Amino acid sequence: MRTETKHTAAVYALALSALLLLATACRQDMHDQAKYEPLEASSFYANGMASRPLIANTVPRGFLREDTVLFTGLDAAGSPAAIYPQASLAERIPGAGEMSEKELWGLLLKRGETRYGMFCTPCHDPVGTGRGMIVQRGFKSPPSLHEERLRESPPGYFVNVMTEGFGQMSSYAPLVSPEDRWAIAAYIQALQLSQHVRLAELPAELVHSFGEAQNEAPADAAEHGSEGHGEEVSHGADQSGEI
Amino acid sequence: MAQIFSRGANAFARSSLVIGLLLPAGLFLTALKLDRSPLQTDQGVVLAQPVPFSHDHHTAVLGIHCGYCHTSVEKSAFAGLPPTETCMNCHKQIWKDSPTLEPVRASFRNNEPIQWNRVHDLPDYVYFNHSIHIAKGVGCETCHGPVNEMPLMYQAKSLQMQWCLDCHRAPEKFVRPKDEVYNMDWEWGSDVDPLEEGKKLVEAYDIRPQDTCSTCHR
């Protein structure tokens, strides 16, 4: 009687462990279901892509681009917009709807800073002088964002260049959303200001700390003076040299 | 009456008792181990790709941001794989005659997609969403490992459910400041207690990861 129970238990244990071993090797059907994940391959279509491109001139729901300024950076007359489409931006940036104007600008600049870091620095470098890593590797050097023509360009100009591309720069519209393109434009303008503001126009606090910095490094200050920028505070060349 | 069993049968009976216990246990443990091994999870396995793209070179050496190529990581479930046009932003001028990059140029010329082999492939019954993890301060590196040190891409973690739950049940051990999610070299400073800081972030970011079935399975 006793041996019989032992015997059956052993048989069960063996059978169970054999089943478990089988279970490790099997791949359930639910693992790969009859549905397509984004960009999954498909044997159904000639080019092998399950994700289908949009047919020309179709407008997906919610993607009607009526706000030309927002999407292209150009105003009704077709020239670069000088005014930010603030209402549209507030509407499209998550959480910006309830913000004050000042907070919105803060958010826009902050967002612009990270997006500029992602998409622009490879060529334009962190300061905007156009000596990024890809340029160092042989890509055609873009103009410095601090040259006079670009300093005087309205924000819509930068948005338009990002949207349509310019010279060797491809269109960045597929990579960067319209609100982010405006955020980058805002950040570019902040960058330009950071390199070309007149000392007298700075808040008193900053003027004071600038004076202190100059006293600490007289040799450095003398160099700046000889570059012929007059009163302008211009560290652009120095900073990019360190990158 | 003659004996039915020889003397040797005693040893056989005793050893069969031992084997009968040890063998199933051994098989069971082997099965468990195999189920969690790279054989089953593909952890650490480098897949052959049409172009030997180096994350190491593009991110660590050139400093290109994860988001330059994986553009939808902040706003959708799928992090996004760059279209060939993104490669050509630079490669229309750089390495433009390289034979290695011919599949990229061919793809661009013929408007045919490059057929990459997917490295991180979750089962279809898992509904993972990148955007929420990025928004709550889970770094790329936490799940994908040191991608910036991978000349060829591989899956650094097991991606098994147990591994997901490790974090869902104790997010304070893995969360980081939101500003640092893309930073591959980030870690808490030596002057702070990582667990305490993690708990603060869980509070501040209102992180409430569920471990119910329907959180990930639908």
Tab-separated table of C-alpha atoms in Angstrom:
chain	number	residue	atom	x	y	z
A	1	MET	CA	0.000	0.000	0.000
A	2	ARG	CA	2.683	2.478	1.053
A	3	THR	CA	4.971	1.738	-1.875
A	4	GLU	CA	2.070	2.170	-4.240
A	5	THR	CA	1.380	5.743	-3.063
A	6	LYS	CA	5.052	6.618	-3.296
A	7	HIS	CA	5.111	5.201	-6.765
A	8	THR	CA	2.165	7.271	-8.026
A	9	ALA	CA	3.521	10.450	-6.404
A	10	ALA	CA	6.849	9.974	-8.146
A	11	VAL	CA	5.127	9.404	-11.483
A	12	TYR	CA	3.068	12.575	-11.036
A	13	ALA	CA	6.134	14.605	-10.061
A	14	LEU	CA	8.044	13.357	-13.085
A	15	ALA	CA	5.166	14.029	-15.451
A	16	LEU	CA	4.693	17.520	-14.019
A	17	SER	CA	8.338	18.465	-14.333
A	18	ALA	CA	8.417	17.116	-17.886
A	19	LEU	CA	5.429	19.343	-18.698
A	20	LEU	CA	7.141	22.350	-17.138
A	21	LEU	CA	10.161	21.759	-19.311
A	22	LEU	CA	7.914	21.824	-22.354
A	23	ALA	CA	6.293	25.045	-21.190
A	24	THR	CA	9.596	26.947	-21.305
A	25	ALA	CA	10.078	26.256	-24.952
A	26	CYS	CA	6.631	27.097	-26.211
A	27	ARG	CA	5.690	30.470	-27.589
A	28	GLN	CA	2.025	31.192	-27.220
A	29	ASP	CA	-0.053	32.482	-30.076
A	30	MET	CA	-1.023	35.522	-28.030
A	31	HIS	CA	2.582	36.588	-28.072
A	32	ASP	CA	2.284	37.566	-31.702
A	33	GLN	CA	-1.317	38.424	-32.349
A	34	ALA	CA	-3.082	39.080	-35.615
A	35	LYS	CA	-2.615	42.834	-35.302
A	36	TYR	CA	0.085	45.252	-36.353
A	37	GLU	CA	2.247	47.172	-33.946
A	38	PRO	CA	3.582	50.552	-35.119
A	39	LEU	CA	5.960	50.109	-38.074
A	40	GLU	CA	5.639	46.321	-38.001
A	41	ALA	CA	6.464	44.489	-41.219
A	42	SER	CA	3.611	43.214	-43.349
A	43	SER	CA	3.646	40.817	-46.242
A	44	PHE	CA	0.356	42.260	-47.462
A	45	TYR	CA	1.712	45.496	-48.929
A	46	ALA	CA	4.303	45.697	-51.667
A	47	ASN	CA	6.805	47.797	-49.704
A	48	GLY	CA	6.498	45.576	-46.627
A	49	MET	CA	5.135	48.259	-44.289
A	50	ALA	CA	2.003	47.778	-42.236
A	51	SER	CA	1.893	51.532	-41.476
A	52	ARG	CA	0.391	53.220	-44.488
A	53	PRO	CA	1.397	56.689	-45.666
A	54	LEU	CA	-1.372	59.273	-45.951
A	55	ILE	CA	-2.900	59.660	-49.375
A	56	ALA	CA	-2.039	63.084	-50.787
A	57	ASN	CA	-4.305	65.915	-49.646
A	58	THR	CA	-6.086	63.953	-46.937
A	59	VAL	CA	-6.656	65.771	-43.669
A	60	PRO	CA	-6.825	63.565	-40.579
A	61	ARG	CA	-9.453	64.644	-38.071
A	62	GLY	CA	-8.023	67.387	-35.869
A	63	PHE	CA	-5.177	68.133	-38.254
A	64	LEU	CA	-6.739	70.845	-40.391
A	65	ARG	CA	-4.051	73.491	-40.637
A	66	GLU	CA	-6.062	76.681	-40.754
A	67	ASP	CA	-3.644	78.645	-38.596
A	68	THR	CA	-1.053	79.431	-41.273
A	69	VAL	CA	1.118	81.509	-38.957
A	70	LEU	CA	1.417	78.665	-36.453
A	71	PHE	CA	2.219	75.998	-39.031
A	72	THR	CA	4.470	77.907	-41.437
A	73	GLY	CA	5.733	81.003	-39.607
A	74	LEU	CA	4.428	83.155	-42.446
A	75	ASP	CA	1.667	85.750	-42.125
A	76	ALA	CA	-1.198	86.323	-44.532
A	77	ALA	CA	1.031	88.365	-46.835
A	78	GLY	CA	3.539	85.497	-47.007
A	79	SER	CA	6.292	87.268	-45.096
A	80	PRO	CA	7.801	85.970	-41.833
A	81	ALA	CA	5.531	86.693	-38.886
A	82	ALA	CA	6.890	89.134	-36.326
A	83	ILE	CA	4.312	88.266	-33.673
A	84	TYR	CA	4.055	84.918	-31.886
A	85	PRO	CA	0.696	83.136	-32.359
A	86	GLN	CA	0.280	83.205	-28.601
A	87	ALA	CA	-3.327	82.014	-28.425
A	88	SER	CA	-2.631	78.956	-30.581
A	89	LEU	CA	0.503	78.145	-28.620
A	90	ALA	CA	-1.352	78.371	-25.298
A	91	GLU	CA	-3.982	76.056	-26.725
A	92	ARG	CA	-1.544	73.434	-27.995
A	93	ILE	CA	1.020	73.252	-25.207
A	94	PRO	CA	-0.287	70.941	-22.467
A	95	GLY	CA	-1.142	72.864	-19.302
A	96	ALA	CA	-0.469	76.252	-20.868
A	97	GLY	CA	-4.149	77.140	-21.138
A	98	GLU	CA	-4.470	78.234	-17.499
A	99	MET	CA	-1.151	80.068	-17.423
A	100	SER	CA	-0.520	83.772	-17.203
A	101	GLU	CA	1.276	85.372	-20.128
A	102	LYS	CA	4.519	85.508	-18.190
A	103	GLU	CA	4.318	81.846	-17.232
A	104	LEU	CA	3.562	80.918	-20.826
A	105	TRP	CA	6.708	82.672	-22.020
A	106	GLY	CA	8.724	80.952	-19.311
A	107	LEU	CA	7.371	77.585	-20.402
A	108	LEU	CA	7.959	78.389	-24.076
A	109	LEU	CA	11.588	79.370	-23.473
A	110	LYS	CA	12.243	76.345	-21.287
A	111	ARG	CA	10.705	74.052	-23.893
A	112	GLY	CA	12.620	75.849	-26.619
A	113	GLU	CA	15.851	75.269	-24.734
A	114	THR	CA	15.380	71.491	-24.561
A	115	ARG	CA	14.146	71.261	-28.178
A	116	TYR	CA	17.041	73.400	-29.400
A	117	GLY	CA	19.343	71.015	-27.538
A	118	MET	CA	17.731	68.016	-29.222
A	119	PHE	CA	17.394	69.170	-32.796
A	120	CYS	CA	19.643	72.192	-33.429
A	121	THR	CA	22.881	71.748	-31.464
A	122	PRO	CA	24.279	68.972	-33.699
A	123	CYS	CA	25.005	71.670	-36.318
A	124	HIS	CA	24.306	75.076	-34.760
A	125	ASP	CA	26.079	74.239	-31.447
A	126	PRO	CA	24.731	75.211	-28.004
A	127	VAL	CA	25.447	78.940	-28.471
A	128	GLY	CA	24.286	79.164	-32.063
A	129	THR	CA	27.574	80.015	-33.771
A	130	GLY	CA	27.234	77.132	-36.206
A	131	ARG	CA	30.144	74.995	-35.117
A	132	GLY	CA	28.324	71.915	-33.861
A	133	MET	CA	29.703	68.399	-33.883
A	134	ILE	CA	28.207	67.478	-37.270
A	135	VAL	CA	29.825	70.575	-38.784
A	136	GLN	CA	33.118	69.528	-37.213
A	137	ARG	CA	32.641	66.167	-38.931
A	138	GLY	CA	32.349	67.819	-42.325
A	139	PHE	CA	28.810	69.098	-42.743
A	140	LYS	CA	28.484	72.488	-44.407
A	141	SER	CA	28.674	75.150	-41.721
A	142	PRO	CA	25.427	77.059	-41.137
A	143	PRO	CA	25.579	80.822	-40.615
A	144	SER	CA	25.957	81.986	-37.028
A	145	LEU	CA	22.604	82.852	-35.459
A	146	HIS	CA	24.332	85.984	-34.182
A	147	GLU	CA	25.059	87.567	-37.527
A	148	GLU	CA	23.235	90.797	-38.170
A	149	ARG	CA	20.814	89.493	-40.799
A	150	LEU	CA	19.559	86.773	-38.438
A	151	ARG	CA	19.518	88.987	-35.358
A	152	GLU	CA	17.126	91.251	-37.190
A	153	SER	CA	14.936	88.439	-38.505
A	154	PRO	CA	11.476	88.070	-36.961
A	155	PRO	CA	10.688	84.805	-35.102
A	156	GLY	CA	8.448	83.643	-37.947
A	157	TYR	CA	11.539	83.500	-40.157
A	158	PHE	CA	13.172	80.828	-37.983
A	159	VAL	CA	9.901	78.894	-37.766
A	160	ASN	CA	9.651	79.007	-41.547
A	161	VAL	CA	13.216	77.772	-42.006
A	162	MET	CA	12.584	74.906	-39.578
A	163	THR	CA	9.340	74.076	-41.372
A	164	GLU	CA	10.604	74.147	-44.932
A	165	GLY	CA	14.333	73.691	-44.570
A	166	PHE	CA	16.950	76.065	-45.928
A	167	GLY	CA	20.020	75.368	-48.042
A	168	GLN	CA	21.527	72.137	-46.753
A	169	MET	CA	19.196	72.032	-43.747
A	170	SER	CA	16.296	69.642	-44.283
A	171	SER	CA	12.771	70.400	-43.201
A	172	TYR	CA	12.350	69.692	-39.502
A	173	ALA	CA	8.571	69.719	-39.684
A	174	PRO	CA	8.380	65.906	-39.520
A	175	LEU	CA	10.497	65.858	-36.346
A	176	VAL	CA	9.416	68.992	-34.469
A	177	SER	CA	5.797	69.959	-33.785
A	178	PRO	CA	4.697	73.489	-34.786
A	179	GLU	CA	4.428	74.687	-31.176
A	180	ASP	CA	7.921	73.388	-30.522
A	181	ARG	CA	9.230	75.201	-33.612
A	182	TRP	CA	7.896	78.449	-32.143
A	183	ALA	CA	9.430	77.537	-28.793
A	184	ILE	CA	12.781	77.040	-30.514
A	185	ALA	CA	12.382	80.389	-32.289
A	186	ALA	CA	11.792	82.039	-28.912
A	187	TYR	CA	14.885	80.366	-27.519
A	188	ILE	CA	16.958	81.447	-30.536
A	189	GLN	CA	15.888	85.031	-29.876
A	190	ALA	CA	16.884	84.623	-26.233
A	191	LEU	CA	20.248	83.225	-27.356
A	192	GLN	CA	20.757	86.189	-29.651
A	193	LEU	CA	19.946	88.586	-26.853
A	194	SER	CA	22.334	86.750	-24.545
A	195	GLN	CA	25.222	87.400	-26.914
A	196	HIS	CA	24.400	90.925	-28.071
A	197	VAL	CA	22.745	92.900	-25.353
A	198	ARG	CA	24.002	96.358	-24.508
A	199	LEU	CA	25.449	96.613	-21.029
A	200	ALA	CA	23.250	99.585	-20.213
A	201	GLU	CA	20.110	97.611	-21.081
A	202	LEU	CA	20.789	94.871	-18.543
A	203	PRO	CA	19.115	94.876	-15.119
A	204	ALA	CA	21.286	96.665	-12.510
A	205	GLU	CA	22.082	93.382	-10.769
A	206	LEU	CA	23.577	91.806	-13.892
A	207	VAL	CA	25.535	94.968	-14.746
A	208	HIS	CA	27.008	94.803	-11.267
A	209	SER	CA	28.029	91.144	-11.529
A	210	PHE	CA	29.463	91.759	-14.985
A	211	GLY	CA	31.621	94.549	-13.542
A	212	GLU	CA	32.838	92.190	-10.824
A	213	ALA	CA	33.696	89.510	-13.361
A	214	GLN	CA	35.653	92.054	-15.381
A	215	ASN	CA	37.647	93.122	-12.336
A	216	GLU	CA	38.474	89.519	-11.579
A	217	ALA	CA	39.771	88.852	-15.069
A	218	PRO	CA	41.235	92.055	-16.473
A	219	ALA	CA	43.155	90.290	-19.250
A	220	ASP	CA	40.008	88.638	-20.537
A	221	ALA	CA	38.095	91.914	-20.516
A	222	ALA	CA	40.823	93.652	-22.473
A	223	GLU	CA	40.526	90.985	-25.162
A	224	HIS	CA	36.835	91.636	-25.480
A	225	GLY	CA	37.442	95.336	-25.844
A	226	SER	CA	39.850	94.867	-28.733
A	227	GLU	CA	37.378	92.811	-30.727
A	228	GLY	CA	35.582	95.970	-31.742
A	229	HIS	CA	32.184	95.158	-30.264
A	230	GLY	CA	32.176	98.459	-28.431
A	231	GLU	CA	29.700	98.296	-25.623
A	232	GLU	CA	28.242	94.977	-26.605
A	233	VAL	CA	28.755	92.006	-24.352
A	234	SER	CA	29.858	89.315	-26.727
A	235	HIS	CA	31.129	85.981	-25.480
A	236	GLY	CA	29.872	83.994	-28.447
A	237	ALA	CA	33.214	83.158	-29.985
A	238	ASP	CA	34.822	82.317	-26.648
A	239	GLN	CA	32.088	79.975	-25.498
A	240	SER	CA	31.842	78.031	-28.690
A	241	GLY	CA	35.576	77.521	-28.583
A	242	GLU	CA	35.159	75.512	-25.422
A	243	ILE	CA	32.616	73.113	-26.815
B	1	MET	CA	11.699	-20.809	-3.073
B	2	ALA	CA	14.278	-18.789	-4.963
B	3	GLN	CA	14.631	-15.077	-4.390
B	4	ILE	CA	12.845	-12.967	-7.000
B	5	PHE	CA	15.259	-10.049	-6.660
B	6	SER	CA	19.017	-10.287	-6.591
B	7	ARG	CA	21.090	-8.467	-3.952
B	8	GLY	CA	21.841	-5.722	-6.445
B	9	ALA	CA	18.163	-4.790	-6.483
B	10	ASN	CA	18.548	-3.183	-3.039
B	11	ALA	CA	20.970	-0.629	-4.357
B	12	PHE	CA	18.701	-0.045	-7.329
B	13	ALA	CA	15.694	0.516	-5.092
B	14	ARG	CA	17.581	2.934	-2.837
B	15	SER	CA	19.066	4.934	-5.680
B	16	SER	CA	15.704	5.106	-7.435
B	17	LEU	CA	14.281	6.767	-4.310
B	18	VAL	CA	17.011	9.429	-4.472
B	19	ILE	CA	16.717	9.907	-8.220
B	20	GLY	CA	12.936	9.982	-8.006
B	21	LEU	CA	13.191	13.000	-5.708
B	22	LEU	CA	16.227	14.745	-7.116
B	23	LEU	CA	15.445	14.393	-10.787
B	24	PRO	CA	12.042	16.125	-10.741
B	25	ALA	CA	13.412	18.842	-8.452
B	26	GLY	CA	16.416	19.306	-10.717
B	27	LEU	CA	14.274	19.399	-13.830
B	28	PHE	CA	11.957	21.878	-12.181
B	29	LEU	CA	14.800	24.203	-11.200
B	30	THR	CA	16.380	23.907	-14.642
B	31	ALA	CA	13.055	24.778	-16.217
B	32	LEU	CA	12.743	27.851	-14.003
B	33	LYS	CA	16.273	28.924	-14.776
B	34	LEU	CA	15.847	28.382	-18.511
B	35	ASP	CA	12.660	30.404	-18.487
B	36	ARG	CA	14.551	33.389	-17.132
B	37	SER	CA	17.665	32.919	-19.214
B	38	PRO	CA	18.608	34.894	-22.325
B	39	LEU	CA	17.633	31.781	-24.271
B	40	GLN	CA	14.038	32.693	-23.533
B	41	THR	CA	14.266	36.482	-23.016
B	42	ASP	CA	16.858	37.387	-25.697
B	43	GLN	CA	18.572	39.553	-23.090
B	44	GLY	CA	21.995	40.666	-24.274
B	45	VAL	CA	21.522	39.196	-27.742
B	46	VAL	CA	22.720	41.360	-30.640
B	47	LEU	CA	20.479	41.008	-33.678
B	48	ALA	CA	21.846	41.370	-37.193
B	49	GLN	CA	20.693	44.633	-38.771
B	50	PRO	CA	20.730	45.885	-42.375
B	51	VAL	CA	23.057	48.711	-41.274
B	52	PRO	CA	25.329	48.298	-38.233
B	53	PHE	CA	24.015	51.469	-36.581
B	54	SER	CA	26.049	52.491	-33.529
B	55	HIS	CA	24.184	54.211	-30.713
B	56	ASP	CA	27.552	54.589	-29.030
B	57	HIS	CA	28.967	56.677	-31.870
B	58	HIS	CA	25.881	58.803	-32.502
B	59	THR	CA	25.076	59.630	-28.878
B	60	ALA	CA	28.243	59.370	-26.783
B	61	VAL	CA	30.707	60.549	-29.433
B	62	LEU	CA	28.606	62.993	-31.457
B	63	GLY	CA	26.269	64.028	-28.657
B	64	ILE	CA	23.040	63.579	-30.579
B	65	HIS	CA	20.018	63.529	-28.274
B	66	CYS	CA	17.820	60.399	-28.015
B	67	GLY	CA	14.862	62.577	-29.013
B	68	TYR	CA	16.394	63.572	-32.344
B	69	CYS	CA	15.480	60.154	-33.728
B	70	HIS	CA	12.949	58.800	-31.227
B	71	THR	CA	10.677	61.797	-31.628
B	72	SER	CA	7.442	60.412	-30.259
B	73	VAL	CA	8.824	59.069	-26.990
B	74	GLU	CA	7.286	61.926	-24.969
B	75	LYS	CA	3.853	61.858	-26.502
B	76	SER	CA	2.960	58.340	-27.526
B	77	ALA	CA	3.178	54.719	-26.511
B	78	PHE	CA	5.724	54.045	-29.249
B	79	ALA	CA	9.058	55.834	-28.937
B	80	GLY	CA	9.336	56.119	-32.692
B	81	LEU	CA	11.892	54.872	-35.164
B	82	PRO	CA	13.407	57.503	-37.444
B	83	PRO	CA	12.377	57.564	-41.085
B	84	THR	CA	15.270	57.348	-43.567
B	85	GLU	CA	14.940	61.115	-44.110
B	86	THR	CA	16.217	61.641	-40.558
B	87	CYS	CA	19.403	59.680	-41.337
B	88	MET	CA	19.829	61.687	-44.520
B	89	ASN	CA	19.659	65.012	-42.628
B	90	CYS	CA	23.348	64.421	-41.949
B	91	HIS	CA	24.310	61.531	-44.209
B	92	LYS	CA	23.515	63.390	-47.405
B	93	GLN	CA	26.875	65.030	-46.730
B	94	ILE	CA	28.636	62.854	-44.185
B	95	TRP	CA	29.880	59.373	-45.185
B	96	LYS	CA	27.908	59.897	-48.357
B	97	ASP	CA	30.004	57.381	-50.315
B	98	SER	CA	30.325	54.799	-47.555
B	99	PRO	CA	29.345	51.294	-48.738
B	100	THR	CA	28.083	50.529	-45.220
B	101	LEU	CA	25.430	53.202	-45.630
B	102	GLU	CA	24.297	52.050	-49.065
B	103	PRO	CA	21.089	50.457	-47.658
B	104	VAL	CA	20.204	53.876	-46.205
B	105	ARG	CA	20.751	55.665	-49.500
B	106	ALA	CA	18.917	52.926	-51.397
B	107	SER	CA	15.996	53.310	-49.019
B	108	PHE	CA	15.985	57.069	-49.627
B	109	ARG	CA	16.299	56.732	-53.417
B	110	ASN	CA	13.644	54.078	-53.824
B	111	ASN	CA	11.306	55.280	-51.108
B	112	GLU	CA	11.487	51.859	-49.486
B	113	PRO	CA	11.677	51.422	-45.714
B	114	ILE	CA	14.795	49.983	-44.106
B	115	GLN	CA	13.789	46.707	-42.477
B	116	TRP	CA	15.310	46.854	-39.011
B	117	ASN	CA	15.059	43.891	-36.707
B	118	ARG	CA	13.244	44.817	-33.556
B	119	VAL	CA	15.406	44.487	-30.449
B	120	HIS	CA	12.881	45.302	-27.720
B	121	ASP	CA	9.836	43.278	-28.635
B	122	LEU	CA	7.203	42.910	-25.943
B	123	PRO	CA	4.479	40.297	-26.340
B	124	ASP	CA	1.411	41.682	-28.102
B	125	TYR	CA	-0.649	41.363	-24.922
B	126	VAL	CA	1.511	43.930	-23.113
B	127	TYR	CA	0.461	47.538	-23.610
B	128	PHE	CA	3.565	49.446	-22.620
B	129	ASN	CA	3.504	53.229	-22.993
B	130	HIS	CA	6.725	55.231	-23.260
B	131	SER	CA	5.180	58.682	-22.756
B	132	ILE	CA	3.911	58.133	-19.218
B	133	HIS	CA	7.228	56.687	-18.088
B	134	ILE	CA	9.168	59.666	-19.472
B	135	ALA	CA	6.626	62.073	-17.961
B	136	LYS	CA	7.004	60.525	-14.506
B	137	GLY	CA	10.775	60.473	-14.404
B	138	VAL	CA	11.835	57.027	-15.585
B	139	GLY	CA	15.106	57.407	-17.465
B	140	CYS	CA	15.815	55.795	-20.838
B	141	GLU	CA	18.781	54.091	-19.248
B	142	THR	CA	16.699	52.549	-16.456
B	143	CYS	CA	15.051	50.163	-18.904
B	144	HIS	CA	17.359	50.215	-21.922
B	145	GLY	CA	20.697	50.087	-20.125
B	146	PRO	CA	23.796	51.970	-21.283
B	147	VAL	CA	22.661	52.464	-24.902
B	148	ASN	CA	25.309	55.162	-25.268
B	149	GLU	CA	27.921	52.440	-24.847
B	150	MET	CA	26.411	50.018	-27.342
B	151	PRO	CA	28.162	49.928	-30.709
B	152	LEU	CA	25.468	47.422	-31.661
B	153	MET	CA	22.083	47.499	-30.023
B	154	TYR	CA	20.973	44.791	-27.634
B	155	GLN	CA	18.302	44.345	-25.017
B	156	ALA	CA	19.938	45.094	-21.687
B	157	LYS	CA	17.160	43.884	-19.393
B	158	SER	CA	15.036	40.760	-19.337
B	159	LEU	CA	11.762	42.642	-20.035
B	160	GLN	CA	9.984	39.936	-18.081
B	161	MET	CA	6.917	40.730	-16.027
B	162	GLN	CA	8.799	40.213	-12.788
B	163	TRP	CA	11.213	42.904	-13.903
B	164	CYS	CA	8.389	45.361	-14.683
B	165	LEU	CA	6.853	44.682	-11.285
B	166	ASP	CA	10.147	45.332	-9.487
B	167	CYS	CA	9.673	48.993	-10.363
B	168	HIS	CA	5.879	49.162	-10.313
B	169	ARG	CA	5.972	47.903	-6.729
B	170	ALA	CA	8.877	50.091	-5.597
B	171	PRO	CA	9.179	53.084	-7.957
B	172	GLU	CA	11.232	55.039	-5.408
B	173	LYS	CA	14.183	52.800	-6.214
B	174	PHE	CA	14.176	53.709	-9.896
B	175	VAL	CA	12.668	57.177	-10.379
B	176	ARG	CA	14.888	60.160	-11.186
B	177	PRO	CA	14.392	63.928	-11.624
B	178	LYS	CA	12.422	64.617	-14.813
B	179	ASP	CA	15.189	66.803	-16.196
B	180	GLU	CA	17.527	63.823	-16.143
B	181	VAL	CA	15.494	61.200	-17.994
B	182	TYR	CA	17.664	61.439	-21.111
B	183	ASN	CA	20.921	61.593	-19.169
B	184	MET	CA	22.642	58.242	-19.589
B	185	ASP	CA	25.213	58.813	-16.855
B	186	TRP	CA	22.941	60.190	-14.181
B	187	GLU	CA	22.966	58.913	-10.615
B	188	TRP	CA	22.123	60.330	-7.213
B	189	GLY	CA	24.980	62.234	-5.620
B	190	SER	CA	26.956	60.493	-2.907
B	191	ASP	CA	25.787	63.069	-0.349
B	192	VAL	CA	22.119	62.021	-0.481
B	193	ASP	CA	20.192	58.883	0.374
B	194	PRO	CA	18.854	57.619	-2.986
B	195	LEU	CA	15.876	55.904	-1.394
B	196	GLU	CA	14.821	59.026	0.525
B	197	GLU	CA	15.218	61.198	-2.576
B	198	GLY	CA	13.298	58.632	-4.593
B	199	LYS	CA	10.443	58.710	-2.112
B	200	LYS	CA	10.334	62.502	-2.370
B	201	LEU	CA	10.099	62.292	-6.163
B	202	VAL	CA	7.350	59.662	-5.994
B	203	GLU	CA	5.434	62.123	-3.808
B	204	ALA	CA	6.242	65.179	-5.917
B	205	TYR	CA	5.436	63.555	-9.270
B	206	ASP	CA	2.340	61.838	-7.891
B	207	ILE	CA	3.605	58.446	-9.028
B	208	ARG	CA	1.025	55.762	-8.406
B	209	PRO	CA	2.017	52.766	-10.485
B	210	GLN	CA	-0.589	50.043	-10.397
B	211	ASP	CA	0.229	46.380	-10.284
B	212	THR	CA	-3.193	45.191	-11.345
B	213	CYS	CA	-3.403	42.988	-14.448
B	214	SER	CA	-5.277	45.554	-16.498
B	215	THR	CA	-2.583	48.197	-16.029
B	216	CYS	CA	-0.522	46.458	-18.693
B	217	HIS	CA	-2.808	43.775	-20.111
B	218	ARG	CA	-6.044	44.518	-21.943
